[in-house]
């Protein structure tokens, strides 16, 4: 039976295990994808702890980890048009992606351009698409300045490049060990922690025109004073602090059009997802720990 990495109940890493699960079948409007690569995201371990994104129901156990994959269509369900077995695609699975096979809603599946690797494509449905949505939502004009907290991770790396390509000046906070990496994205590096607002003002004397937060909590509270209009403050991970400060959550489009847009950027070389580590499915636990430790650089991907 095909292999998958699952959690058997809500809890810590101790509830994770590898499992042999029956090969899924495609229901109406669905496709089964032979997974070649799966992106690893903070939401994966958060979900294991019992956290649930609004609009999604509780898990049925064993629950397969993962929310973004790229692979080859193995089967199409009744009523599916525009997709064929053998085509290379990417998207968000319905019930997990750290597996040899995943079921995806056909409506949310995009074709993978030939120029884009399976590993890169697997990072687009969550990280790059969230980056794209947030940068568009903030709408900082060319020549304006966008501050990104947690710029060195999966969403931040993509957001910095998307904003930079739109002519926006990017200032980003990250661990000092990521300084050179952050600067390679075309962003101005600022060290986080106490005094961060003064350090941001030193590199952006006119203030910033938007904050895209990817850390939350104190890291967000400490930088918020540099922004005049708090309506231009959004957070991907901590909407409650963002709302306390007068901002709000990133609004996700979750459309095929957005997937096509970010894949096009990777294909034309204007967006690098920075896959900094890949692990075979048999080492999915190591991949997840790398993200769960909170200091990932770029994207971590599992290959199946
Ligand atoms: N709403 C949505 O649809 C959506 C989608 C994707 C992600 N998210 C959420 O958005 C957040 C970011 O996601 P991600 O995939 O980018 O996570 P990630 O890859 O783990 O990156 C987070 C980054 O923040 C950095 N960081 C941690 N503490 C920091 C601090 N105090 N100051 C500055 N940087 C700090 C981390 O490393 P260093 O400390 O080493 O720099 C890491 O590079 C997560 O909470 C995730 O759940 C939400």
Short mmCIF file of C-alpha atoms in Angstrom, two decimals, residues 126-302:
data_model
loop_
_atom_site.label_atom_id
_atom_site.label_comp_id
_atom_site.label_asym_id
_atom_site.label_seq_id
_atom_site.Cartn_x
_atom_site.Cartn_y
_atom_site.Cartn_z
CA UNK A 126 0.47 27.91 0.16
CA UNK A 127 3.66 29.95 0.55
CA UNK A 128 3.99 31.80 -2.74
CA UNK A 129 0.22 32.23 -3.20
CA UNK A 130 -0.08 33.68 0.33
CA UNK A 131 2.80 36.01 -0.45
CA UNK A 132 1.13 37.08 -3.70
CA UNK A 133 -2.26 37.61 -2.04
CA UNK A 134 -0.78 39.71 0.77
CA UNK A 135 1.35 41.92 -1.45
CA UNK A 136 -1.67 42.58 -3.68
CA UNK A 137 -3.92 43.24 -0.67
CA UNK A 138 -1.55 45.87 0.73
CA UNK A 139 -1.10 47.53 -2.65
CA UNK A 140 2.03 49.47 -1.72
CA UNK A 141 2.76 51.59 -4.82
CA UNK A 142 6.06 51.48 -6.73
CA UNK A 143 8.63 53.51 -4.81
CA UNK A 144 6.82 52.86 -1.51
CA UNK A 145 8.26 50.80 1.33
CA UNK A 146 6.94 47.45 2.62
CA UNK A 147 8.13 45.99 5.92
CA UNK A 148 8.03 42.19 6.13
CA UNK A 149 8.56 40.51 9.52
CA UNK A 150 9.94 36.97 9.22
CA UNK A 151 11.16 37.72 5.71
CA UNK A 152 13.53 34.73 5.59
CA UNK A 153 10.85 32.02 5.71
CA UNK A 154 8.64 30.51 3.03
CA UNK A 155 6.05 33.28 2.65
CA UNK A 156 8.48 36.13 3.36
CA UNK A 157 11.03 35.03 0.78
CA UNK A 158 8.36 35.00 -1.91
CA UNK A 159 6.67 38.21 -0.71
CA UNK A 160 9.97 40.11 -0.76
CA UNK A 161 10.62 39.13 -4.37
CA UNK A 162 7.06 39.80 -5.56
CA UNK A 163 7.07 43.26 -3.95
CA UNK A 164 10.60 44.05 -5.19
CA UNK A 165 9.59 43.09 -8.74
CA UNK A 166 6.69 45.56 -8.48
CA UNK A 167 9.13 48.38 -7.70
CA UNK A 168 8.49 48.39 -3.95
CA UNK A 169 11.36 48.89 -1.47
CA UNK A 170 11.40 45.99 0.97
CA UNK A 171 12.66 46.09 4.55
CA UNK A 172 12.71 42.74 6.33
CA UNK A 173 13.33 41.34 9.81
CA UNK A 174 14.92 37.93 10.34
CA UNK A 175 17.53 36.25 12.50
CA UNK A 176 20.99 37.91 12.03
CA UNK A 177 22.24 34.66 10.48
CA UNK A 178 19.91 35.33 7.54
CA UNK A 179 21.22 38.84 6.83
CA UNK A 180 23.08 37.95 3.61
CA UNK A 181 20.16 35.82 2.43
CA UNK A 182 17.69 38.66 3.06
CA UNK A 183 19.92 41.12 1.20
CA UNK A 184 20.19 38.68 -1.72
CA UNK A 185 16.41 39.06 -2.08
CA UNK A 186 16.91 42.77 -2.71
CA UNK A 187 15.61 43.67 0.77
CA UNK A 188 17.15 45.87 3.45
CA UNK A 189 17.91 43.78 6.52
CA UNK A 190 16.84 44.87 10.00
CA UNK A 191 17.50 42.89 13.17
CA UNK A 192 14.32 42.03 15.13
CA UNK A 193 13.87 42.42 18.90
CA UNK A 194 13.72 45.40 21.28
CA UNK A 195 14.49 48.66 19.47
CA UNK A 196 13.41 47.27 16.08
CA UNK A 197 11.12 50.24 15.35
CA UNK A 198 14.08 52.65 15.67
CA UNK A 199 16.20 50.43 13.43
CA UNK A 200 13.46 50.37 10.79
CA UNK A 201 13.15 54.17 10.97
CA UNK A 202 16.91 54.45 10.47
CA UNK A 203 16.67 52.67 7.10
CA UNK A 204 13.24 54.07 6.16
CA UNK A 205 13.22 57.66 7.52
CA UNK A 206 9.85 58.45 5.87
CA UNK A 207 8.27 55.42 7.55
CA UNK A 208 6.77 52.41 5.81
CA UNK A 209 3.65 52.15 3.67
CA UNK A 210 2.62 48.68 4.75
CA UNK A 211 3.54 45.84 7.09
CA UNK A 212 3.23 42.19 6.05
CA UNK A 213 3.68 40.23 9.27
CA UNK A 214 4.72 36.59 9.27
CA UNK A 215 5.69 36.24 12.93
CA UNK A 216 2.98 37.82 15.09
CA UNK A 217 2.97 38.50 18.83
CA UNK A 218 5.62 40.82 20.25
CA UNK A 219 7.56 40.86 16.97
CA UNK A 220 4.53 42.51 15.36
CA UNK A 221 3.73 44.82 18.30
CA UNK A 222 7.31 46.08 18.37
CA UNK A 223 7.35 47.17 14.71
CA UNK A 224 3.76 48.44 14.39
CA UNK A 225 4.62 52.03 15.51
CA UNK A 226 6.60 52.60 12.27
CA UNK A 227 3.36 52.48 10.28
CA UNK A 228 1.07 55.51 10.09
CA UNK A 229 -2.03 53.84 8.66
CA UNK A 230 -2.67 50.61 10.55
CA UNK A 231 -5.21 49.54 7.96
CA UNK A 232 -2.10 48.73 5.94
CA UNK A 233 -1.01 46.08 8.44
CA UNK A 234 -1.76 42.44 7.70
CA UNK A 235 -0.63 39.20 9.28
CA UNK A 236 -0.63 35.70 7.83
CA UNK A 237 -0.13 33.89 11.13
CA UNK A 238 -1.51 36.06 13.94
CA UNK A 239 -4.68 37.82 12.95
CA UNK A 240 -5.67 38.49 16.56
CA UNK A 241 -2.61 40.70 17.25
CA UNK A 242 -3.04 42.30 13.83
CA UNK A 243 -6.67 43.15 14.66
CA UNK A 244 -5.67 44.52 18.12
CA UNK A 245 -3.33 46.89 16.30
CA UNK A 246 -5.99 48.05 13.82
CA UNK A 247 -4.96 45.75 10.97
CA UNK A 248 -6.26 42.36 9.88
CA UNK A 249 -5.53 38.99 8.32
CA UNK A 250 -4.20 38.33 4.87
CA UNK A 251 -7.16 37.51 2.64
CA UNK A 252 -6.47 34.38 0.63
CA UNK A 253 -7.83 34.10 -2.93
CA UNK A 254 -7.13 30.34 -3.28
CA UNK A 255 -7.75 30.42 -7.03
CA UNK A 256 -6.25 28.71 -10.05
CA UNK A 257 -5.50 32.18 -11.44
CA UNK A 258 -3.20 32.98 -8.52
CA UNK A 259 -1.47 29.61 -8.92
CA UNK A 260 -0.96 30.39 -12.60
CA UNK A 261 0.43 33.84 -11.79
CA UNK A 262 3.04 32.61 -9.30
CA UNK A 263 4.01 29.65 -11.50
CA UNK A 264 4.52 32.12 -14.36
CA UNK A 265 6.89 34.14 -12.18
CA UNK A 266 8.93 31.03 -11.36
CA UNK A 267 8.95 30.04 -15.03
CA UNK A 268 10.24 33.44 -16.16
CA UNK A 269 12.86 33.55 -13.39
CA UNK A 270 11.42 36.49 -11.47
CA UNK A 271 10.48 34.38 -8.41
CA UNK A 272 12.76 31.86 -6.75
CA UNK A 273 10.96 29.78 -4.08
CA UNK A 274 14.36 29.05 -2.47
CA UNK A 275 13.89 25.39 -1.70
CA UNK A 276 16.74 25.16 0.80
CA UNK A 277 16.27 21.51 1.81
CA UNK A 278 14.52 18.45 0.40
CA UNK A 279 13.81 15.23 2.31
CA UNK A 280 12.51 11.94 0.96
CA UNK A 281 9.05 10.94 2.22
CA UNK A 282 10.72 8.41 4.52
CA UNK A 283 12.26 11.40 6.38
CA UNK A 284 9.12 13.56 6.51
CA UNK A 285 9.53 13.81 10.29
CA UNK A 286 12.87 15.61 9.86
CA UNK A 287 11.36 17.98 7.28
CA UNK A 288 8.50 18.87 9.60
CA UNK A 289 10.83 19.41 12.59
CA UNK A 290 12.83 21.88 10.50
CA UNK A 291 9.74 24.02 10.00
CA UNK A 292 8.33 23.43 13.49
CA UNK A 293 11.52 24.80 15.08
CA UNK A 294 10.38 28.19 13.72
CA UNK A 295 13.55 29.24 11.90
CA UNK A 296 13.22 27.80 8.41
CA UNK A 297 15.09 29.50 5.57
CA UNK A 298 13.08 29.65 2.34
CA UNK A 299 11.11 26.44 1.76
CA UNK A 300 11.48 22.84 2.94
CA UNK A 301 10.13 20.21 0.53
CA UNK A 302 9.43 16.47 0.79
#
